[in-house]
mmCIF file of C-alpha atoms in Angstrom:
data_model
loop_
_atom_site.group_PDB
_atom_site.id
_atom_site.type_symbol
_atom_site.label_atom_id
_atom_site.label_comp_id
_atom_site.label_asym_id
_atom_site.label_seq_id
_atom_site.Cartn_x
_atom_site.Cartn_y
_atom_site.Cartn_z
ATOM 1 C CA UNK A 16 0.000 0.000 0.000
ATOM 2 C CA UNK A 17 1.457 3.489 -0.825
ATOM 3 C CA UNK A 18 0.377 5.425 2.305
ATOM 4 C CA UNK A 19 1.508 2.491 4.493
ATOM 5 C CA UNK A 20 5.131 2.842 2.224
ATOM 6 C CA UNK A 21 5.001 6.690 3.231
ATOM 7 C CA UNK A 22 4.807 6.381 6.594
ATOM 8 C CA UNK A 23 7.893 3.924 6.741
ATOM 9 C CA UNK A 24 9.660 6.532 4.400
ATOM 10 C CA UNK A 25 8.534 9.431 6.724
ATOM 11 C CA UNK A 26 10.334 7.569 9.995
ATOM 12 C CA UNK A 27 13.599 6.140 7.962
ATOM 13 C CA UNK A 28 14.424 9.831 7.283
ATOM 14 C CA UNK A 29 12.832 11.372 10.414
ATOM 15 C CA UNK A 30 15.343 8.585 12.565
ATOM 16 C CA UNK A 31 18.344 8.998 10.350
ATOM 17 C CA UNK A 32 17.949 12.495 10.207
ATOM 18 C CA UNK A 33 14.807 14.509 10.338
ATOM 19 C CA UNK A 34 14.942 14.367 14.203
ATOM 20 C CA UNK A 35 18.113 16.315 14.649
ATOM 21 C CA UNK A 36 17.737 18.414 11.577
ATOM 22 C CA UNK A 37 14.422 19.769 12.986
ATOM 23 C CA UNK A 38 15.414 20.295 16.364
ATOM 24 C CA UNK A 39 18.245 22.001 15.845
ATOM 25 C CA UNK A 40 16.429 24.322 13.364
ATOM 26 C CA UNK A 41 14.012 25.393 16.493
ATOM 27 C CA UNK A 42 16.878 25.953 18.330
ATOM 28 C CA UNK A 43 18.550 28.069 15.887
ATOM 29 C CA UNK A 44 15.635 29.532 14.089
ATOM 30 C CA UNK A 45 17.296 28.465 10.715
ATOM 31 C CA UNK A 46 14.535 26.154 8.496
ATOM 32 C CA UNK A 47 16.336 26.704 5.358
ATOM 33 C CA UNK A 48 14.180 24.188 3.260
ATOM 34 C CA UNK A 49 13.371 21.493 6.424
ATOM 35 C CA UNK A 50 9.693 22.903 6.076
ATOM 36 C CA UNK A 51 9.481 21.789 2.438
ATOM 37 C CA UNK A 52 11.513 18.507 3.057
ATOM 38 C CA UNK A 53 8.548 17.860 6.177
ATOM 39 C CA UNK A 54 5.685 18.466 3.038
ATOM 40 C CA UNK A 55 7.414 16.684 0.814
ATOM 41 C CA UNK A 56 7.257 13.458 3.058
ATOM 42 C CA UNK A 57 4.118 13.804 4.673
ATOM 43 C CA UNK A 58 2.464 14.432 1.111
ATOM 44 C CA UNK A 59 4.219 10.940 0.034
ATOM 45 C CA UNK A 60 1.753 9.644 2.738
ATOM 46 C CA UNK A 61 -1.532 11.561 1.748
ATOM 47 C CA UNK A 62 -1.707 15.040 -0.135
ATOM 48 C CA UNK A 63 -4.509 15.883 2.389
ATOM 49 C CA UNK A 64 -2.662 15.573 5.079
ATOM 50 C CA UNK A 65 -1.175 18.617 7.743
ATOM 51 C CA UNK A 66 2.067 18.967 9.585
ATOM 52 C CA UNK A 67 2.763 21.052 12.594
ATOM 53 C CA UNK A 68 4.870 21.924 15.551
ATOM 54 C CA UNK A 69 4.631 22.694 19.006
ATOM 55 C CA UNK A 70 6.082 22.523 22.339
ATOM 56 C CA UNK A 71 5.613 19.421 23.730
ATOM 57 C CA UNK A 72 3.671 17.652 26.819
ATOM 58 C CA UNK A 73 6.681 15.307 28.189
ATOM 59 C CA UNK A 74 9.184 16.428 25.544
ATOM 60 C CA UNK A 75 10.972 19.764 24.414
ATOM 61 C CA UNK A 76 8.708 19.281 20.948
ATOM 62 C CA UNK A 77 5.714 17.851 19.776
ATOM 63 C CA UNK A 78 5.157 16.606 16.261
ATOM 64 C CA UNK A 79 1.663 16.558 14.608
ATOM 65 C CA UNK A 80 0.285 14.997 11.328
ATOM 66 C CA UNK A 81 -3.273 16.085 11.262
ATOM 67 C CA UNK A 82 -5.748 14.657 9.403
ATOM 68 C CA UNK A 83 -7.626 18.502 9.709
ATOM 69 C CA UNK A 84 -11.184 16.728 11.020
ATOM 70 C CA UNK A 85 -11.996 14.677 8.386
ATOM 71 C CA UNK A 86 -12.496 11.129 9.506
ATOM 72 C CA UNK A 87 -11.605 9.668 6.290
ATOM 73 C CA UNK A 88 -7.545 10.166 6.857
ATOM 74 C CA UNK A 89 -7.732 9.712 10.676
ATOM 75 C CA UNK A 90 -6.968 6.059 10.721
ATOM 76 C CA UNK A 91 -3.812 6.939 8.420
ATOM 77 C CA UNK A 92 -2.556 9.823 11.084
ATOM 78 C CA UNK A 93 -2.908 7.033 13.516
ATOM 79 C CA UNK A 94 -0.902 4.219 11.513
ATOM 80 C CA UNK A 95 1.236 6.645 11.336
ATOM 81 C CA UNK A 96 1.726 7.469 15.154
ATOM 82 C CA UNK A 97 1.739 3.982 15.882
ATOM 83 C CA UNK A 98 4.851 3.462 13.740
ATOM 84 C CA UNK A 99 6.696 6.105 15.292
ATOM 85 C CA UNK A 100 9.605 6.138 17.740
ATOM 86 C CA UNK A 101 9.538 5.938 21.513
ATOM 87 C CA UNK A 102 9.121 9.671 22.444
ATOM 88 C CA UNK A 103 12.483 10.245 24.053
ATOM 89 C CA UNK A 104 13.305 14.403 25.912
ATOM 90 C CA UNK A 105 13.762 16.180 22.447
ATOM 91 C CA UNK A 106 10.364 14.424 20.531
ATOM 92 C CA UNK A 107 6.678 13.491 21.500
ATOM 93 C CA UNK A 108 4.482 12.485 18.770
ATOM 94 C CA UNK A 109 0.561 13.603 18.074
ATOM 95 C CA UNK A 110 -1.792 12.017 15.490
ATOM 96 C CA UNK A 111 -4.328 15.054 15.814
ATOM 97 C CA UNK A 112 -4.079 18.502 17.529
ATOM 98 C CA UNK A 113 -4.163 18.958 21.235
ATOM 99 C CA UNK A 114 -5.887 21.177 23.039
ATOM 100 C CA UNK A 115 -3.921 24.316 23.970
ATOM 101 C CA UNK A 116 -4.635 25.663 27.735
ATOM 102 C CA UNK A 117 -3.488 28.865 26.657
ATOM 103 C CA UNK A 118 -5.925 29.682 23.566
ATOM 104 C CA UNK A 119 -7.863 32.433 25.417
ATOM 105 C CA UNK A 120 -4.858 34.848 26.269
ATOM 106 C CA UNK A 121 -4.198 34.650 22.550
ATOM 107 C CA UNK A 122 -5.552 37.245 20.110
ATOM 108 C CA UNK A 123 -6.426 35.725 16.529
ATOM 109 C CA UNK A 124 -5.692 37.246 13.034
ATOM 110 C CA UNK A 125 -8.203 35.863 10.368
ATOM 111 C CA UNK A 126 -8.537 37.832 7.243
ATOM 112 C CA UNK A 127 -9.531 41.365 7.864
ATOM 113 C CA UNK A 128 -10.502 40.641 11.788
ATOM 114 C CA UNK A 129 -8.958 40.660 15.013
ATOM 115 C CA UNK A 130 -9.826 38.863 17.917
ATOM 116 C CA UNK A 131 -8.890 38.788 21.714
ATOM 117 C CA UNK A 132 -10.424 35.142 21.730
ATOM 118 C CA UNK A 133 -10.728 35.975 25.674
ATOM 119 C CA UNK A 134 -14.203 37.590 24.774
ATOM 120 C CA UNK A 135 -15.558 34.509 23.004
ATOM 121 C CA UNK A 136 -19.167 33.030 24.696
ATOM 122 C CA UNK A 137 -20.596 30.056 24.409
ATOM 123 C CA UNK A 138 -24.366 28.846 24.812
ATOM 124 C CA UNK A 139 -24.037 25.197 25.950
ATOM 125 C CA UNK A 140 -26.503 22.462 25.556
ATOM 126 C CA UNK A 141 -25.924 18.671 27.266
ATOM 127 C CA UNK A 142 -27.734 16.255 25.660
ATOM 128 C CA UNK A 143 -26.941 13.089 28.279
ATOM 129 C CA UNK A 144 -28.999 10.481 25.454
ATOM 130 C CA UNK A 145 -25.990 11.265 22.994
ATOM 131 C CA UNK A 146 -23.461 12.041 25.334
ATOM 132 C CA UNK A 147 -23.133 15.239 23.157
ATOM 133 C CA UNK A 148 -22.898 19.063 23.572
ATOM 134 C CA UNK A 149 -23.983 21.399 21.009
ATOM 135 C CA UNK A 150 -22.393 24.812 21.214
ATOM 136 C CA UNK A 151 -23.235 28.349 19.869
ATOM 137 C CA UNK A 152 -20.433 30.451 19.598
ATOM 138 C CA UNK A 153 -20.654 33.989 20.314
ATOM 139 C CA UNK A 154 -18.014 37.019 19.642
ATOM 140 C CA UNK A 155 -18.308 40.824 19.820
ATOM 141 C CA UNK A 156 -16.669 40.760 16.206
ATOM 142 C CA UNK A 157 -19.271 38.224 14.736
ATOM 143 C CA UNK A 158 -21.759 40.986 13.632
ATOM 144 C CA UNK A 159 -18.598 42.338 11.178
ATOM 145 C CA UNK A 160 -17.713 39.342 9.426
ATOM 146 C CA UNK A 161 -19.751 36.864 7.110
ATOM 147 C CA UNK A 162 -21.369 33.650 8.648
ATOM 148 C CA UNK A 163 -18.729 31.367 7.152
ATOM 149 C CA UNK A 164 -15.711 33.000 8.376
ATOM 150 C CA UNK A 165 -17.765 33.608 11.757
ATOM 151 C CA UNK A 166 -18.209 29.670 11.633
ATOM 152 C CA UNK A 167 -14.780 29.160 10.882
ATOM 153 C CA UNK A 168 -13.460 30.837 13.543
ATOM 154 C CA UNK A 169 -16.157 29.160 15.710
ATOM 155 C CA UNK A 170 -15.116 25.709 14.874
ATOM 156 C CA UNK A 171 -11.059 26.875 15.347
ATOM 157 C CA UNK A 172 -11.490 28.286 18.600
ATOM 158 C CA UNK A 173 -13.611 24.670 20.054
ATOM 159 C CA UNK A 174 -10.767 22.914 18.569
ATOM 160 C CA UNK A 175 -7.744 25.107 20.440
ATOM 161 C CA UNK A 176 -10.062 24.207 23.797
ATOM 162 C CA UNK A 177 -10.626 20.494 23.229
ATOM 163 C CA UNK A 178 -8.682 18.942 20.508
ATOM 164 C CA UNK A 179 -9.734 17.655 17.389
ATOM 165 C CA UNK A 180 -10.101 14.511 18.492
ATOM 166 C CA UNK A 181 -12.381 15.561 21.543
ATOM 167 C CA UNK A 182 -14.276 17.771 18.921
ATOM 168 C CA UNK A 183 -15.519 15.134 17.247
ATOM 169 C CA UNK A 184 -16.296 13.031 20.377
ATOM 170 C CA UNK A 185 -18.277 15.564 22.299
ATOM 171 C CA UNK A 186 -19.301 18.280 20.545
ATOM 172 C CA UNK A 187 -23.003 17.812 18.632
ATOM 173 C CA UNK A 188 -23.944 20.418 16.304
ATOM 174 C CA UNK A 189 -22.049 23.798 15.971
ATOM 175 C CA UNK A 190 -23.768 27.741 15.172
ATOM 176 C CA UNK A 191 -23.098 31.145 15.931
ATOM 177 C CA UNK A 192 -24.662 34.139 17.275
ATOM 178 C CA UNK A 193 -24.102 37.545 16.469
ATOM 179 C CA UNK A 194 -25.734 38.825 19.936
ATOM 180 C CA UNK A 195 -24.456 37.046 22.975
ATOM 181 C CA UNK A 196 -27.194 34.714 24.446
ATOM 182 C CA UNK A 197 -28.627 35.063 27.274
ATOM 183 C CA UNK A 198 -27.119 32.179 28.976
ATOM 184 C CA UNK A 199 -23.739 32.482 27.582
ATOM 185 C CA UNK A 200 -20.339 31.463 29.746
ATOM 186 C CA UNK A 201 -17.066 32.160 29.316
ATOM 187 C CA UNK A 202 -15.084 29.618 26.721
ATOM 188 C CA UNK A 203 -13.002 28.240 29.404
ATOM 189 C CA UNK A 204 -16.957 26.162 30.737
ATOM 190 C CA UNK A 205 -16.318 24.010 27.756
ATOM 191 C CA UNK A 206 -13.747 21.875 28.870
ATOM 192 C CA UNK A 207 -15.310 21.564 32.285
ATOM 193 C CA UNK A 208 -18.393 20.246 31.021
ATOM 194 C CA UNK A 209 -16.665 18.406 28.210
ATOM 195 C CA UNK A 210 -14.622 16.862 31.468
ATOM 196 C CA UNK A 211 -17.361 16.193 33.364
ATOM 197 C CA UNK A 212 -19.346 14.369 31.277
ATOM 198 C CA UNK A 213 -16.733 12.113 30.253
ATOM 199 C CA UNK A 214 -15.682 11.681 34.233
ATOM 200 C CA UNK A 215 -19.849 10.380 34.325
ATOM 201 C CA UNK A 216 -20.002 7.887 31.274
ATOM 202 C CA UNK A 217 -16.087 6.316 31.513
ATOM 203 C CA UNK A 218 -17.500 3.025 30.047
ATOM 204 C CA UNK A 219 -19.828 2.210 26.796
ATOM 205 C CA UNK A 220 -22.889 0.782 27.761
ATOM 206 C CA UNK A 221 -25.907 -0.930 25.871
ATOM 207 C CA UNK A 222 -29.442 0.589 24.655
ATOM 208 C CA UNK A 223 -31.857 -1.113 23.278
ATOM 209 C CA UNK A 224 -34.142 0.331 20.248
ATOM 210 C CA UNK A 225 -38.222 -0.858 19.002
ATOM 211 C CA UNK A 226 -39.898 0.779 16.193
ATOM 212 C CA UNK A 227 -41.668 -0.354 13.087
ATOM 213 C CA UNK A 228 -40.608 0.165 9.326
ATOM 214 C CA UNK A 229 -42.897 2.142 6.632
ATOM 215 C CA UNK A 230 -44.196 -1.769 6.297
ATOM 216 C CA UNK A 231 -45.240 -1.916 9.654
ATOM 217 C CA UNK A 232 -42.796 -4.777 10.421
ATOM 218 C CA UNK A 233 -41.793 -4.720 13.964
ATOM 219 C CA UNK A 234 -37.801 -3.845 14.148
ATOM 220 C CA UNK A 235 -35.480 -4.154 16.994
ATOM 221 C CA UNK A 236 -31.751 -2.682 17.672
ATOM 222 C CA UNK A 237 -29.106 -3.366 20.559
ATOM 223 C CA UNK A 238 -26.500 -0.590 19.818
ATOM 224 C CA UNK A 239 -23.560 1.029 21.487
ATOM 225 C CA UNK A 240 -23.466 3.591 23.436
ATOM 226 C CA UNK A 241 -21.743 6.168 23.128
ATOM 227 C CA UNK A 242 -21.242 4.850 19.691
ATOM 228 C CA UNK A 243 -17.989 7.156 18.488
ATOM 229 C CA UNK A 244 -15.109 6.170 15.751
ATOM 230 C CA UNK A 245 -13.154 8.636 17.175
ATOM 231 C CA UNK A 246 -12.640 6.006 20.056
ATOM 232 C CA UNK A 247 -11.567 3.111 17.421
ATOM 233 C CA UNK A 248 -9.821 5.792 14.647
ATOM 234 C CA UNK A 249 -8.244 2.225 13.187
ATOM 235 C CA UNK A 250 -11.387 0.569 12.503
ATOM 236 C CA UNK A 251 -12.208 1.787 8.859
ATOM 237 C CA UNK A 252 -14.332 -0.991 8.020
ATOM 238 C CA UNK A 253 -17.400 -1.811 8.393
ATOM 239 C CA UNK A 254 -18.310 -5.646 8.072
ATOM 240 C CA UNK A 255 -22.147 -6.258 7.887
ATOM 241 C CA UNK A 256 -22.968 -9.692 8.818
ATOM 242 C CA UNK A 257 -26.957 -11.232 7.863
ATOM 243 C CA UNK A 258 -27.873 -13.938 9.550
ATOM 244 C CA UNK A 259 -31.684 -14.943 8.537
ATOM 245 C CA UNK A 260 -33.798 -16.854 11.191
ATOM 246 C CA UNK A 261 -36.765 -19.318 10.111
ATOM 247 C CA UNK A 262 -38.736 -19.355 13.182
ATOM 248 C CA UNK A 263 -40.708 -16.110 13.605
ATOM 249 C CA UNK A 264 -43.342 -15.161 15.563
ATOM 250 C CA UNK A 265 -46.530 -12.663 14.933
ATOM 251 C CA UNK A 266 -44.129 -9.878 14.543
ATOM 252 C CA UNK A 267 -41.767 -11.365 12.330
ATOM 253 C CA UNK A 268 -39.097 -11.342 15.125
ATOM 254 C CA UNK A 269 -37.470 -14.334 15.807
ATOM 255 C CA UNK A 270 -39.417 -16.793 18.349
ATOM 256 C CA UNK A 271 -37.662 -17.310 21.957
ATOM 257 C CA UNK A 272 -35.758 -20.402 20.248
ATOM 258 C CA UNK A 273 -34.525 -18.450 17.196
ATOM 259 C CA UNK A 274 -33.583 -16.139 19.683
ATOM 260 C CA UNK A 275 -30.775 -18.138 21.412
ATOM 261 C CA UNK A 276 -29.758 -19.648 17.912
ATOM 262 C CA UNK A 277 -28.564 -16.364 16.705
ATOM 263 C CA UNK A 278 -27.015 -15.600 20.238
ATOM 264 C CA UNK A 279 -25.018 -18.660 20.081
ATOM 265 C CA UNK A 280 -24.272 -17.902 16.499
ATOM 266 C CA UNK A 281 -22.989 -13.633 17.586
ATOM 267 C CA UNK A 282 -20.768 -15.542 20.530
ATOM 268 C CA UNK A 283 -19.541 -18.286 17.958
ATOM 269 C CA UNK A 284 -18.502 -15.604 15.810
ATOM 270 C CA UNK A 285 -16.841 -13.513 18.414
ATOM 271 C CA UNK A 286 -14.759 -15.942 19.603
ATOM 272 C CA UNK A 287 -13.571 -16.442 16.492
ATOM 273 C CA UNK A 288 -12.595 -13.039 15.975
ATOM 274 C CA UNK A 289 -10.874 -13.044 19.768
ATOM 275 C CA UNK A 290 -11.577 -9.172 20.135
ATOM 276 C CA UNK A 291 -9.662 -8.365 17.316
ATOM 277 C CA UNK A 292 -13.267 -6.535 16.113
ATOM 278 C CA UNK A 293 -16.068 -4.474 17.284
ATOM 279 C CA UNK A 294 -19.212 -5.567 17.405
ATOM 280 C CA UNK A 295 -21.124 -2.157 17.833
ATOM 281 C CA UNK A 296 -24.886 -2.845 16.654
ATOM 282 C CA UNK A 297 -26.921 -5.405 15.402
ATOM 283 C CA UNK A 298 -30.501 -5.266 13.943
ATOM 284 C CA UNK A 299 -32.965 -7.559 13.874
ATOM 285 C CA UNK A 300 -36.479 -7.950 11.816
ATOM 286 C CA UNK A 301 -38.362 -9.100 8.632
ATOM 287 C CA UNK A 302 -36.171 -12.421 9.294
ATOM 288 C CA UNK A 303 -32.835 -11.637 9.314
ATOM 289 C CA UNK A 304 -30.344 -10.376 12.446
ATOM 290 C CA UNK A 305 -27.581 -8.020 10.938
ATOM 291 C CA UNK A 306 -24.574 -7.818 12.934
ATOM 292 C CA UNK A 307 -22.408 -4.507 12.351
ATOM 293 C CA UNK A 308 -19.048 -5.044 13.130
ATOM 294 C CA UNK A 309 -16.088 -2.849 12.702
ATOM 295 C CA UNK A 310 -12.421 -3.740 11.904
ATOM 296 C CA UNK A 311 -9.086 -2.438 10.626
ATOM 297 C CA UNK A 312 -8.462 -2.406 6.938
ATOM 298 C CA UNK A 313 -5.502 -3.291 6.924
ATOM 299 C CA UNK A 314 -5.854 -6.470 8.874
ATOM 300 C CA UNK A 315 -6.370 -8.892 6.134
ATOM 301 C CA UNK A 316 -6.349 -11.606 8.959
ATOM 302 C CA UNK A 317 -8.833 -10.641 10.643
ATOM 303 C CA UNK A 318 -11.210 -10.332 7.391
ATOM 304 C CA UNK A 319 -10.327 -13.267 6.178
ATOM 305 C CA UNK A 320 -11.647 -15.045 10.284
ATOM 306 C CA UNK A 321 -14.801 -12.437 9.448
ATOM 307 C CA UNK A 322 -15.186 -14.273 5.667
ATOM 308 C CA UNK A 323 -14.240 -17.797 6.529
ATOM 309 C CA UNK A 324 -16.882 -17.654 9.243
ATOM 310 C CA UNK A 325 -19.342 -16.499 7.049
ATOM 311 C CA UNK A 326 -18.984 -19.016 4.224
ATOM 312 C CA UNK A 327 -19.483 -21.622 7.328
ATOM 313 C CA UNK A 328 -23.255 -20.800 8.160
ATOM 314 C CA UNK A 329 -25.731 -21.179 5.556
ATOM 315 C CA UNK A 330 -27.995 -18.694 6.644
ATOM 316 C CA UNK A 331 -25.503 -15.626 6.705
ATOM 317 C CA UNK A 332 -24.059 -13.167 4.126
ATOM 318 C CA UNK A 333 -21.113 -10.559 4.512
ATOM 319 C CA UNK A 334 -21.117 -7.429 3.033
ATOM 320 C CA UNK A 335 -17.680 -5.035 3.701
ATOM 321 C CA UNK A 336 -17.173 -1.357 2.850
ATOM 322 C CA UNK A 337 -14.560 1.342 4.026
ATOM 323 C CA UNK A 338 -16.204 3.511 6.750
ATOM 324 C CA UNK A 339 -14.471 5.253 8.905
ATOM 325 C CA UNK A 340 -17.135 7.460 10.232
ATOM 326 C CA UNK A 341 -19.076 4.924 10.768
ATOM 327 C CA UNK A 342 -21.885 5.830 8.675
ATOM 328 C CA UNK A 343 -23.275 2.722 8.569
ATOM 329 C CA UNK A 344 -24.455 2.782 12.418
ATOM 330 C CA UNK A 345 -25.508 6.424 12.400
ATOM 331 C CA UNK A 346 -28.788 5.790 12.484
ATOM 332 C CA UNK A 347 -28.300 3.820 15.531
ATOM 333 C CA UNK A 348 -26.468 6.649 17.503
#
């Protein structure tokens, strides 16, 4: 695979050389062309991809390939982390931006405007089902700018305070306001709640769903909860297992017999795969019981447990597509 080459590339030259090279440079304030050597190598993994630097948590320096948010090149950013050196007193290593506890004393230049992001407000709304806060964002310079580059700025400044990666595991939907609302707090409540929420769900738990289709067939879900990608960024794909069940009763759900056929069948199955995939969801009406399970692309191993399994039960099919947002379940979140 030529991303998977890249990354090997990237840490040959970044052990041999690129360490040193970009240390020292900090030190001295000399780049000369380091900067375009760093693009050249990270673009050999993914075009797409973002570089930065920054001090570091443990280390003098941290190191970031970003995948800038979108979900599709987050499981590459964290191959490549995972094939990185030890962090050692000169490097740490990142696989998406941190948050940094000093974005409020900083003043922001974007375009024409700018901001003491000290004077930023947010409107905060918990949603404890989800396990998700949506957030207006309010500043005095709003009113000046267009929407988009208000919205911008909106989604920069909730990244500085969580992350990216906390972004897209807590944060729900995202608007601003060109008045301050009338419950606004100061940015710095965003973490705390953020914090505090996690601190009261620190494990996944299990819901269970009931609803009918536009047929009227009775349809039934077990699903994660939270159910987040962000917390798996290596499993890309999505492996939909149908299992179809004979015995049905009045509903066309499967009779208290059926039942523990396709339970035995899920723990057959998972044993098979000895935790080396999610099972996140699985559906069940109109006769068949899809399992959605989740996996790393690149594990052709573990696909090839997933298919042999499969082909071993006569009443189940596989279908397999990339999906590393997790599309598949999101109408299960």
């Amino acid at each position: 695979m030529v991303e998977m080459q890249g990354i090997e590339e990237f840490w040959h030259w970044w052990q041999q050389e690129g360490a040193t090279l970009l240390a020292n440079a900090i030190h001295s304030g000399d780049f000369a062309d380091l900067p375009e050597q760093m693009a050249h190598l990270v673009n050999a993994i993914n075009k797409d991809l973002q570089w930065e630097l920054g001090p570091g948590r443990d280390a003098q320096h941290s190191l970031c390939v970003t995948a800038n948010g979108d979900p599709a090149l987050r499981p590459l950013t964290e191959r490549w982390l995972r094939a990185a050196p030890a962090p050692d007193a000169t490097w740490e290593y990142r696989a998406a931006r941190q948050a940094d506890p000093n974005v409020l004393n900083q003043q922001l230049d974007f375009a024409d405007w700018e901001l003491d992001l000290e004077q930023t407000r947010l409107s905060l709304t918990v949603d404890e089902q989800s396990l998700l806060v949506d957030v207006t964002v309010h500043h005095p310079q709003f009113p000046n700018m267009p929407e988009d580059a208000a919205l911008q700025i909106a989604f920069l400044t909730l990244t500085w305070l969580l992350g990216e990666d906390d972004l897209e595991r807590w944060i729900g939907e995202v608007n601003t306001a060109a008045e301050q609302p009338a419950d606004a707090l100061p940015a710095d409540a965003l973490p705390e709640t953020v914090h505090a929420m996690a601190a009261r769900h620190p494990e996944p738990s299990w819901v269970v769903m009931e609803g009918e289709g536009q047929d009227g067939a009775r349809l039934t879900a077990i699903a994660m909860r939270p159910m987040r990608w962000i917390d798996h960024p290596l499993l890309d794909l999505h492996a939909g297992i149908t299992l179809r069940y004979p015995t049905q009763d009045p509903r066309d759900l499967p009779t208290s017999a059926g039942l523990t056929d396709l339970q035995d069948l899920e723990d057959d199955l998972m044993r098979h795969l000895d935790a080396a995939a999610l099972l996140v969801a699985h559906e069940t009406g109109r006769g068949t019981r899809t399992l959605h399970l989740y996996c790393d692309s690149t594990d052709t191993a573990t696909l090839a447990t997933i298919t042999t399994w499969v082909h071993g039960q006569p009443t189940a099919t596989l279908d397999t597509q990339s999906d590393p947002a997790w599309d598949q379940v999101g109408h299960l979140r």
